[in-house]
Short mmCIF file of C-alpha atoms in Angstrom, two decimals:
data_model
loop_
_atom_site.label_atom_id
_atom_site.label_comp_id
_atom_site.label_asym_id
_atom_site.label_seq_id
_atom_site.Cartn_x
_atom_site.Cartn_y
_atom_site.Cartn_z
CA MET A 1 1.35 73.42 13.05
CA ILE A 2 2.93 70.56 14.69
CA GLU A 3 0.83 69.22 17.96
CA ALA A 4 3.24 68.28 20.68
CA THR A 5 0.60 66.16 22.29
CA SER A 6 -1.25 62.89 21.14
CA PRO A 7 -4.40 63.59 18.69
CA GLN A 8 -6.69 61.44 21.04
CA PRO A 9 -7.32 62.60 24.39
CA ILE A 10 -6.11 60.40 27.19
CA ASP A 11 -8.68 59.25 30.07
CA TYR A 12 -6.34 59.57 32.74
CA THR A 13 -9.13 58.69 35.30
CA LEU A 14 -7.92 54.98 36.55
CA TYR A 15 -4.02 54.68 35.64
CA LEU A 16 -2.55 51.39 36.75
CA VAL A 17 0.95 51.07 37.56
CA THR A 18 2.17 47.27 37.62
CA ASP A 19 4.27 45.61 40.01
CA ARG A 20 5.43 41.83 39.60
CA ASP A 21 5.93 41.40 43.20
CA LEU A 22 2.78 42.66 44.70
CA MET A 23 0.63 41.03 42.41
CA SER A 24 -2.24 38.58 43.01
CA SER A 25 -2.55 36.77 39.49
CA ALA A 26 0.16 34.47 38.08
CA THR A 27 1.38 36.56 34.96
CA ILE A 28 1.63 40.37 34.61
CA GLU A 29 -0.38 40.03 31.67
CA GLU A 30 -3.17 38.34 33.46
CA SER A 31 -3.25 41.04 36.20
CA VAL A 32 -3.40 43.98 33.48
CA ASP A 33 -6.22 42.16 31.64
CA LEU A 34 -8.23 41.98 34.99
CA ALA A 35 -7.45 45.45 36.09
CA ILE A 36 -8.62 46.87 32.43
CA GLN A 37 -11.78 44.33 32.81
CA GLY A 38 -12.38 46.54 35.98
CA GLY A 39 -12.04 49.83 34.09
CA CYS A 40 -8.45 50.83 34.22
CA THR A 41 -7.72 53.62 31.31
CA VAL A 42 -4.06 53.44 31.23
CA VAL A 43 -1.45 51.08 32.05
CA GLN A 44 2.13 51.73 33.30
CA LEU A 45 4.60 48.95 32.90
CA ARG A 46 6.97 49.08 36.13
CA GLU A 47 9.60 46.53 36.27
CA LYS A 48 12.38 47.79 38.08
CA THR A 49 13.98 44.27 39.11
CA ALA A 50 13.33 42.77 35.78
CA ASP A 51 16.53 42.50 33.23
CA SER A 52 16.28 43.87 30.16
CA ARG A 53 15.15 40.67 28.03
CA GLU A 54 12.76 39.76 30.72
CA PHE A 55 11.18 43.30 30.72
CA PHE A 56 10.95 43.34 26.79
CA GLU A 57 9.15 40.21 26.62
CA MET A 58 6.63 41.13 29.30
CA ALA A 59 6.26 44.21 27.58
CA ARG A 60 5.49 42.50 24.45
CA ARG A 61 3.10 40.45 26.00
CA VAL A 62 1.30 43.16 28.13
CA ARG A 63 0.93 45.09 24.61
CA GLU A 64 -1.10 42.17 23.07
CA VAL A 65 -3.39 42.65 26.17
CA THR A 66 -3.79 46.61 25.99
CA ARG A 67 -3.83 46.98 22.14
CA SER A 68 -6.78 44.64 22.25
CA ALA A 69 -8.41 46.69 24.66
CA GLY A 70 -7.67 49.88 23.26
CA VAL A 71 -5.83 51.21 26.31
CA PRO A 72 -2.68 52.99 26.17
CA LEU A 73 0.71 51.36 27.45
CA ILE A 74 3.40 53.45 28.94
CA ILE A 75 6.85 52.06 29.98
CA ASN A 76 8.49 53.11 32.93
CA ASP A 77 11.83 54.61 32.36
CA ARG A 78 13.20 52.37 29.63
CA VAL A 79 12.65 54.45 26.42
CA ASP A 80 14.57 51.66 24.35
CA ILE A 81 12.21 49.06 25.39
CA ALA A 82 9.01 51.61 24.82
CA LEU A 83 10.46 51.88 21.20
CA ALA A 84 11.16 48.27 20.74
CA ILE A 85 7.45 47.12 21.50
CA ASP A 86 6.10 50.51 19.90
CA ALA A 87 4.42 51.24 23.57
CA ASP A 88 2.28 54.43 23.59
CA GLY A 89 4.29 56.30 25.86
CA VAL A 90 7.10 56.47 28.49
CA HIS A 91 7.03 57.69 32.06
CA VAL A 92 10.22 59.04 33.90
CA GLY A 93 10.90 59.77 37.31
CA GLN A 94 13.65 62.35 38.37
CA ARG A 95 16.41 59.93 38.42
CA ASP A 96 15.61 58.63 35.07
CA LEU A 97 16.54 59.87 31.67
CA PRO A 98 15.60 64.15 31.49
CA ALA A 99 12.51 64.71 29.98
CA THR A 100 14.07 66.62 27.33
CA GLU A 101 16.33 63.81 26.16
CA VAL A 102 13.18 61.32 26.24
CA ARG A 103 10.92 63.77 24.21
CA ARG A 104 13.80 63.81 21.58
CA LEU A 105 14.21 60.11 21.48
CA ILE A 106 10.39 59.22 21.26
CA GLY A 107 9.27 61.92 19.02
CA ILE A 108 5.82 63.76 19.09
CA ASP A 109 3.60 60.97 18.93
CA LYS A 110 4.23 59.19 21.86
CA LEU A 111 3.01 60.15 25.48
CA LEU A 112 5.40 61.52 27.96
CA GLY A 113 4.62 61.30 31.46
CA VAL A 114 7.04 62.77 34.35
CA SER A 115 7.00 62.07 38.11
CA VAL A 116 7.01 65.16 39.93
CA ASN A 117 7.20 65.83 43.84
CA ASP A 118 6.84 69.70 43.82
CA LEU A 119 5.97 72.91 41.91
CA ASP A 120 9.57 73.50 40.38
CA GLN A 121 9.57 69.67 39.16
CA ALA A 122 6.06 70.08 37.47
CA LEU A 123 6.68 73.40 36.05
CA ALA A 124 10.18 71.97 34.26
CA ALA A 125 8.44 69.06 33.51
CA GLU A 126 5.38 70.75 31.72
CA ARG A 127 8.15 72.94 29.93
CA ASP A 128 10.27 70.25 29.02
CA GLY A 129 7.54 68.69 27.16
CA ALA A 130 5.61 66.18 29.62
CA ASP A 131 1.91 65.32 28.26
CA TYR A 132 0.81 64.61 32.00
CA ILE A 133 2.25 64.64 35.55
CA GLY A 134 2.44 62.39 38.10
CA VAL A 135 2.25 63.96 41.65
CA GLY A 136 3.41 61.73 44.77
CA ALA A 137 3.75 60.18 46.59
CA MET A 138 0.74 61.80 48.24
CA PHE A 139 1.27 59.38 51.22
CA ALA A 140 4.13 56.87 52.31
CA THR A 141 3.68 53.30 50.97
CA ASP A 142 5.57 50.13 50.74
CA THR A 143 6.33 50.51 47.11
CA LYS A 144 7.60 54.14 47.43
CA THR A 145 10.08 53.72 50.40
CA GLU A 146 12.48 56.28 49.49
CA ALA A 147 10.03 58.49 47.60
CA ASP A 148 9.63 62.13 49.32
CA THR A 149 5.89 62.88 49.94
CA SER A 150 3.84 65.84 48.49
CA SER A 151 1.60 67.61 50.69
CA PHE A 152 -1.91 68.68 49.50
CA GLU A 153 -0.45 72.18 49.45
CA GLU A 154 1.77 71.29 46.73
CA LEU A 155 -0.83 69.34 44.75
CA THR A 156 -3.02 72.51 44.95
CA ALA A 157 -0.31 74.97 43.70
CA ILE A 158 0.87 72.70 41.04
CA ARG A 159 -2.63 72.26 39.71
CA SER A 160 -2.71 76.10 39.46
CA ALA A 161 0.41 76.27 38.18
CA VAL A 162 0.13 73.80 35.07
CA GLU A 163 -2.35 73.00 32.26
CA VAL A 164 -1.02 69.43 31.74
CA PRO A 165 -3.26 66.61 33.17
CA ILE A 166 -2.43 65.49 36.74
CA VAL A 167 -2.49 61.97 38.31
CA VAL A 168 -1.60 61.44 41.70
CA ILE A 169 0.00 58.21 43.10
CA GLY A 170 1.19 56.89 46.34
CA GLY A 171 -1.13 55.21 48.70
CA ILE A 172 -4.09 55.99 46.58
CA ASN A 173 -7.06 53.62 47.83
CA ALA A 174 -10.77 53.56 48.76
CA HIS A 175 -9.81 55.37 51.93
CA THR A 176 -7.99 58.19 50.62
CA ILE A 177 -9.54 58.99 47.19
CA PRO A 178 -12.52 61.03 48.71
CA LEU A 179 -9.66 63.22 50.29
CA PHE A 180 -9.01 64.50 46.42
CA LYS A 181 -12.49 66.13 46.12
CA ASN A 182 -12.16 69.44 44.62
CA THR A 183 -8.51 69.36 44.00
CA GLY A 184 -8.99 69.27 40.03
CA ILE A 185 -6.74 66.02 39.53
CA ASP A 186 -7.44 63.96 36.46
CA GLY A 187 -6.80 60.66 37.72
CA ILE A 188 -5.52 58.23 40.12
CA ALA A 189 -2.67 56.22 39.79
CA VAL A 190 -2.75 52.79 41.65
CA VAL A 191 -0.62 50.08 42.19
CA SER A 192 -1.19 47.62 45.21
CA ALA A 193 -5.14 48.90 45.47
CA ILE A 194 -5.39 46.83 42.30
CA VAL A 195 -2.78 44.45 41.49
CA ALA A 196 -2.51 42.74 44.79
CA GLN A 197 -6.08 42.40 45.50
CA GLN A 198 -7.77 38.96 45.21
CA ASP A 199 -10.04 40.30 42.69
CA PRO A 200 -8.07 43.11 40.60
CA ALA A 201 -11.21 43.84 38.07
CA ALA A 202 -13.58 44.30 41.06
CA ALA A 203 -10.93 46.25 43.05
CA ALA A 204 -10.68 48.31 39.63
CA ARG A 205 -14.36 49.07 39.45
CA HIS A 206 -14.89 49.93 42.99
CA LEU A 207 -12.08 52.59 42.72
CA LYS A 208 -13.15 53.92 39.66
CA ALA A 209 -16.81 54.49 40.92
CA LEU A 210 -15.25 56.03 43.95
CA PHE A 211 -13.28 58.56 41.81
CA ALA A 212 -16.18 59.49 39.80
CA LYS A 213 -18.51 59.84 42.48
CA GLU A 214 -16.08 61.86 45.19
CA VAL A 215 -13.82 63.47 42.95
CA ALA A 216 -14.26 63.64 39.10
CA HIS A 217 -15.17 67.43 37.92
CA MET B 1 25.00 49.10 -1.51
CA ILE B 2 24.23 49.66 2.22
CA GLU B 3 26.94 48.41 4.70
CA ALA B 4 25.68 47.11 8.09
CA THR B 5 29.24 47.87 9.55
CA SER B 6 30.96 51.24 10.31
CA PRO B 7 32.83 52.54 7.64
CA GLN B 8 35.82 53.10 9.91
CA PRO B 9 37.77 49.52 10.93
CA ILE B 10 37.42 49.54 14.79
CA ASP B 11 40.65 48.45 16.65
CA TYR B 12 39.42 45.95 19.06
CA THR B 13 43.03 45.40 20.57
CA LEU B 14 42.49 46.56 24.09
CA TYR B 15 38.92 46.92 24.87
CA LEU B 16 38.16 48.47 28.12
CA VAL B 17 35.03 47.70 30.19
CA THR B 18 34.13 50.06 33.12
CA ASP B 19 33.38 48.93 36.44
CA ARG B 20 32.70 51.77 39.10
CA ASP B 21 32.85 49.26 42.24
CA LEU B 22 36.36 48.10 41.15
CA MET B 23 38.39 50.95 40.11
CA SER B 24 41.17 52.83 41.77
CA SER B 25 40.47 56.10 40.18
CA ALA B 26 38.41 58.68 41.80
CA THR B 27 35.55 59.28 38.80
CA ILE B 28 34.88 56.92 35.70
CA GLU B 29 36.17 59.63 33.47
CA GLU B 30 39.35 59.84 35.01
CA SER B 31 39.66 55.99 34.89
CA VAL B 32 39.00 56.07 31.17
CA ASP B 33 41.20 58.77 30.43
CA LEU B 34 44.19 56.95 32.13
CA ALA B 35 43.35 53.66 30.31
CA ILE B 36 43.20 55.54 26.84
CA GLN B 37 46.39 57.01 27.80
CA GLY B 38 47.83 53.66 28.34
CA GLY B 39 46.41 52.45 24.98
CA CYS B 40 42.93 51.46 25.26
CA THR B 41 41.34 51.02 21.91
CA VAL B 42 37.46 50.98 22.78
CA VAL B 43 35.69 51.64 25.85
CA GLN B 44 32.62 50.06 27.02
CA LEU B 45 30.64 51.90 30.03
CA ARG B 46 29.00 49.12 31.92
CA GLU B 47 27.30 49.96 34.75
CA LYS B 48 24.79 47.81 36.23
CA THR B 49 24.16 49.79 39.53
CA ALA B 50 23.75 53.08 38.71
CA ASP B 51 20.13 54.56 37.98
CA SER B 52 19.36 55.98 34.52
CA ARG B 53 20.00 59.59 35.32
CA GLU B 54 23.40 58.79 36.90
CA PHE B 55 24.11 56.29 33.78
CA PHE B 56 23.12 59.00 31.71
CA GLU B 57 25.36 61.82 32.86
CA MET B 58 28.03 59.67 33.33
CA ALA B 59 28.21 58.52 29.94
CA ARG B 60 28.03 61.94 28.73
CA ARG B 61 31.16 62.67 30.85
CA VAL B 62 32.74 59.79 29.31
CA ARG B 63 31.52 60.74 25.93
CA GLU B 64 33.72 63.74 26.04
CA VAL B 65 37.11 61.85 26.99
CA THR B 66 36.57 59.37 24.44
CA ARG B 67 35.94 61.84 21.99
CA SER B 68 38.73 63.92 22.18
CA ALA B 69 40.82 60.83 22.14
CA GLY B 70 38.98 59.53 19.16
CA VAL B 71 37.95 56.23 21.02
CA PRO B 72 34.83 54.41 20.42
CA LEU B 73 32.39 54.63 23.11
CA ILE B 74 30.13 51.71 23.30
CA ILE B 75 27.22 51.63 26.06
CA ASN B 76 26.37 48.29 27.68
CA ASP B 77 22.57 47.17 27.59
CA ARG B 78 21.04 50.57 27.47
CA VAL B 79 20.15 51.42 23.94
CA ASP B 80 18.14 54.58 25.02
CA ILE B 81 21.27 55.99 26.65
CA ALA B 82 23.54 55.20 24.01
CA LEU B 83 21.11 56.86 21.88
CA ALA B 84 20.57 60.02 24.08
CA ILE B 85 24.43 60.98 24.27
CA ASP B 86 25.18 59.68 20.58
CA ALA B 87 27.64 56.84 21.67
CA ASP B 88 29.06 55.04 18.84
CA GLY B 89 27.57 51.82 19.81
CA VAL B 90 25.82 49.36 22.14
CA HIS B 91 26.87 46.23 23.50
CA VAL B 92 24.33 43.79 24.84
CA GLY B 93 24.70 40.44 26.39
CA GLN B 94 22.02 37.47 26.23
CA ARG B 95 19.55 38.89 28.81
CA ASP B 96 19.42 42.39 27.15
CA LEU B 97 17.45 43.26 24.35
CA PRO B 98 17.53 40.87 21.29
CA ALA B 99 20.36 42.06 18.98
CA THR B 100 17.91 42.39 15.99
CA GLU B 101 15.96 45.01 18.00
CA VAL B 102 19.03 46.91 19.13
CA ARG B 103 20.27 47.00 15.37
CA ARG B 104 16.47 48.50 14.63
CA LEU B 105 16.66 50.87 17.33
CA ILE B 106 20.56 52.24 16.75
CA GLY B 107 20.63 52.11 12.75
CA ILE B 108 23.29 51.01 10.55
CA ASP B 109 25.77 53.58 11.68
CA LYS B 110 26.48 52.52 15.11
CA LEU B 111 28.31 49.48 16.15
CA LEU B 112 26.64 46.61 17.66
CA GLY B 113 28.29 44.28 20.01
CA VAL B 114 26.91 40.81 21.44
CA SER B 115 28.41 38.62 24.47
CA VAL B 116 28.12 34.99 23.56
CA ASN B 117 29.29 32.11 25.72
CA ASP B 118 29.22 29.15 22.86
CA LEU B 119 29.01 28.56 19.27
CA ASP B 120 25.19 28.63 18.68
CA GLN B 121 25.12 32.33 20.33
CA ALA B 122 28.00 33.47 18.28
CA LEU B 123 26.20 32.37 14.89
CA ALA B 124 23.00 33.92 15.94
CA ALA B 125 24.89 37.10 16.96
CA GLU B 126 26.51 37.47 13.53
CA ARG B 127 23.45 36.55 11.87
CA ASP B 128 21.60 39.31 13.68
CA GLY B 129 23.73 41.93 12.71
CA ALA B 130 26.69 42.29 15.39
CA ASP B 131 29.71 43.94 14.29
CA TYR B 132 31.76 41.94 16.67
CA ILE B 133 31.28 39.54 19.39
CA GLY B 134 32.70 39.05 23.01
CA VAL B 135 33.30 35.52 23.85
CA GLY B 136 33.27 34.51 27.97
CA ALA B 137 33.84 34.56 30.22
CA MET B 138 36.83 32.63 29.46
CA PHE B 139 37.65 32.36 33.06
CA ALA B 140 35.56 32.61 35.97
CA THR B 141 35.95 36.00 37.63
CA ASP B 142 34.73 38.33 40.34
CA THR B 143 32.85 40.66 37.94
CA LYS B 144 31.47 37.75 35.93
CA THR B 145 30.24 35.28 38.70
CA GLU B 146 27.04 33.97 37.25
CA ALA B 147 28.33 33.88 33.77
CA ASP B 148 29.23 30.41 32.29
CA THR B 149 32.63 30.18 31.49
CA SER B 150 33.39 29.31 27.61
CA SER B 151 36.37 26.70 27.14
CA PHE B 152 39.33 27.20 24.41
CA GLU B 153 37.54 24.46 22.22
CA GLU B 154 34.40 26.70 21.80
CA LEU B 155 36.33 29.77 21.21
CA THR B 156 38.18 27.84 18.64
CA ALA B 157 34.94 26.41 16.79
CA ILE B 158 33.55 30.23 17.10
CA ARG B 159 36.68 31.58 15.21
CA SER B 160 36.08 29.06 12.61
CA ALA B 161 32.52 29.77 12.00
CA VAL B 162 32.24 33.73 12.00
CA GLU B 163 33.79 36.29 10.29
CA VAL B 164 33.12 39.17 12.89
CA PRO B 165 36.08 40.41 15.19
CA ILE B 166 36.21 38.60 18.18
CA VAL B 167 37.24 40.05 21.62
CA VAL B 168 37.59 37.48 24.82
CA ILE B 169 36.55 38.66 28.04
CA GLY B 170 36.45 37.37 31.77
CA GLY B 171 39.87 36.92 33.65
CA ILE B 172 42.02 38.47 30.98
CA ASN B 173 45.37 39.52 32.39
CA ALA B 174 49.23 39.38 31.94
CA HIS B 175 49.17 35.87 33.21
CA THR B 176 46.05 34.42 30.78
CA ILE B 177 46.88 36.56 27.57
CA PRO B 178 49.75 34.29 26.43
CA LEU B 179 47.28 31.51 26.36
CA PHE B 180 45.50 32.96 23.31
CA LYS B 181 48.32 32.32 21.15
CA ASN B 182 47.07 31.23 17.61
CA THR B 183 43.43 31.52 18.73
CA GLY B 184 42.91 33.92 15.97
CA ILE B 185 41.09 36.63 18.23
CA ASP B 186 41.13 40.43 17.29
CA GLY B 187 41.36 41.70 21.10
CA ILE B 188 41.12 41.39 24.80
CA ALA B 189 38.31 42.74 26.80
CA VAL B 190 39.54 43.81 30.39
CA VAL B 191 37.90 45.18 33.32
CA SER B 192 39.83 44.62 36.75
CA ALA B 193 43.34 44.45 34.93
CA ILE B 194 43.17 48.07 34.31
CA VAL B 195 40.65 49.86 36.22
CA ALA B 196 41.48 48.33 39.59
CA GLN B 197 45.14 48.69 39.21
CA GLN B 198 47.02 51.53 40.99
CA ASP B 199 48.28 52.82 37.42
CA PRO B 200 45.68 52.04 34.87
CA ALA B 201 47.77 53.70 32.37
CA ALA B 202 50.57 51.46 32.94
CA ALA B 203 48.74 48.56 33.15
CA ALA B 204 46.94 49.07 30.10
CA ARG B 205 50.18 49.75 28.44
CA HIS B 206 51.74 46.46 29.75
CA LEU B 207 48.61 44.37 28.31
CA LYS B 208 48.54 45.78 25.14
CA ALA B 209 52.38 45.07 24.58
CA LEU B 210 51.89 41.60 25.71
CA PHE B 211 48.93 41.16 23.32
CA ALA B 212 51.11 42.17 20.71
CA LYS B 213 53.92 40.26 21.40
CA GLU B 214 52.32 36.99 22.16
CA VAL B 215 48.73 36.92 20.42
CA ALA B 216 48.34 39.34 17.58
CA HIS B 217 48.32 37.92 14.18
#
């Protein structure tokens, strides 16, 4: 029997999404390294403004950091770069390549994450082979200006309807984490609440503890 | 013996590069269709401003046009989109994925083109598995504002040093084509001199005839 999901269960608790323009560290690999020291369990490299060569070189450097820490590295959008650097997975939004195409390109061993906004998209993502979904933006943010927000009602409906792990994204920080109590989510995806902080490791540690105390089921 | 190049010899004579922002036609597939009617022998889809989904869908539509015409379709930069739509090849510039990585991802059956600016880049491209190279920009243009220009001396040096077919790009039009007499180039890559014209088919026909008369060896 062929398993469509990764054999090792992934810990989605504290899912870091990078953004060079927001980070407090000098380099992206330093930012990722600090976040992992603080307890980040998954790293998604998301760099919408880099050219392909820059993205590739950045991804290769971050790959070294995540690999030595044993943390999965997921590449946003660019399946080719994920394949070139042998990342652990790809994350796509609704304006990226369709999930079915991505699954065909990456095979069954790499993780596939899909951003969804509502129940229909969540069901489609699961059907199309997503290993996990990102629901949001839960709150309007500077990093997701154009994203529609997802309500807690939609999140609840999605949680009831799909089996795959769910991470929430968009405006997740120490103030909003407690709101996810009893929502059944598997993790929180965070950008600025980690990378933009003066001490990303401490920020990650604090968010992870808060999630464990207030939300984890 | 494994051949690194496509078994069918490619006719690089009139190599179309698309640009949605410049085209006179309503859709990119119409623009490509007219250019092929006028004699374009290769089509490169180059869309730097489209999101991945849009690029993918555009590529799929153009794929139908090129396939029914028997003209190779080459995707600029995005190896993943080339693989997803089963294009005939990928073209990369110096700021895209390295040629060796692209070759590894696309295998030996798809075409690999590389943009080069000088002799060193041309030699590297050939060594790294390019099936052809694009030399330029030969003249400063609106579509390649940041590109350094390549001189005719550099083009001559490149022609003497590499075996792979050479197409020139950047400011190629009816006025500049005769300047390539005796340079030994295999084809001309054209953007606005075809897609921006009121009658792209007539424009392509005219350029092709001019190339045959003035340049082809």
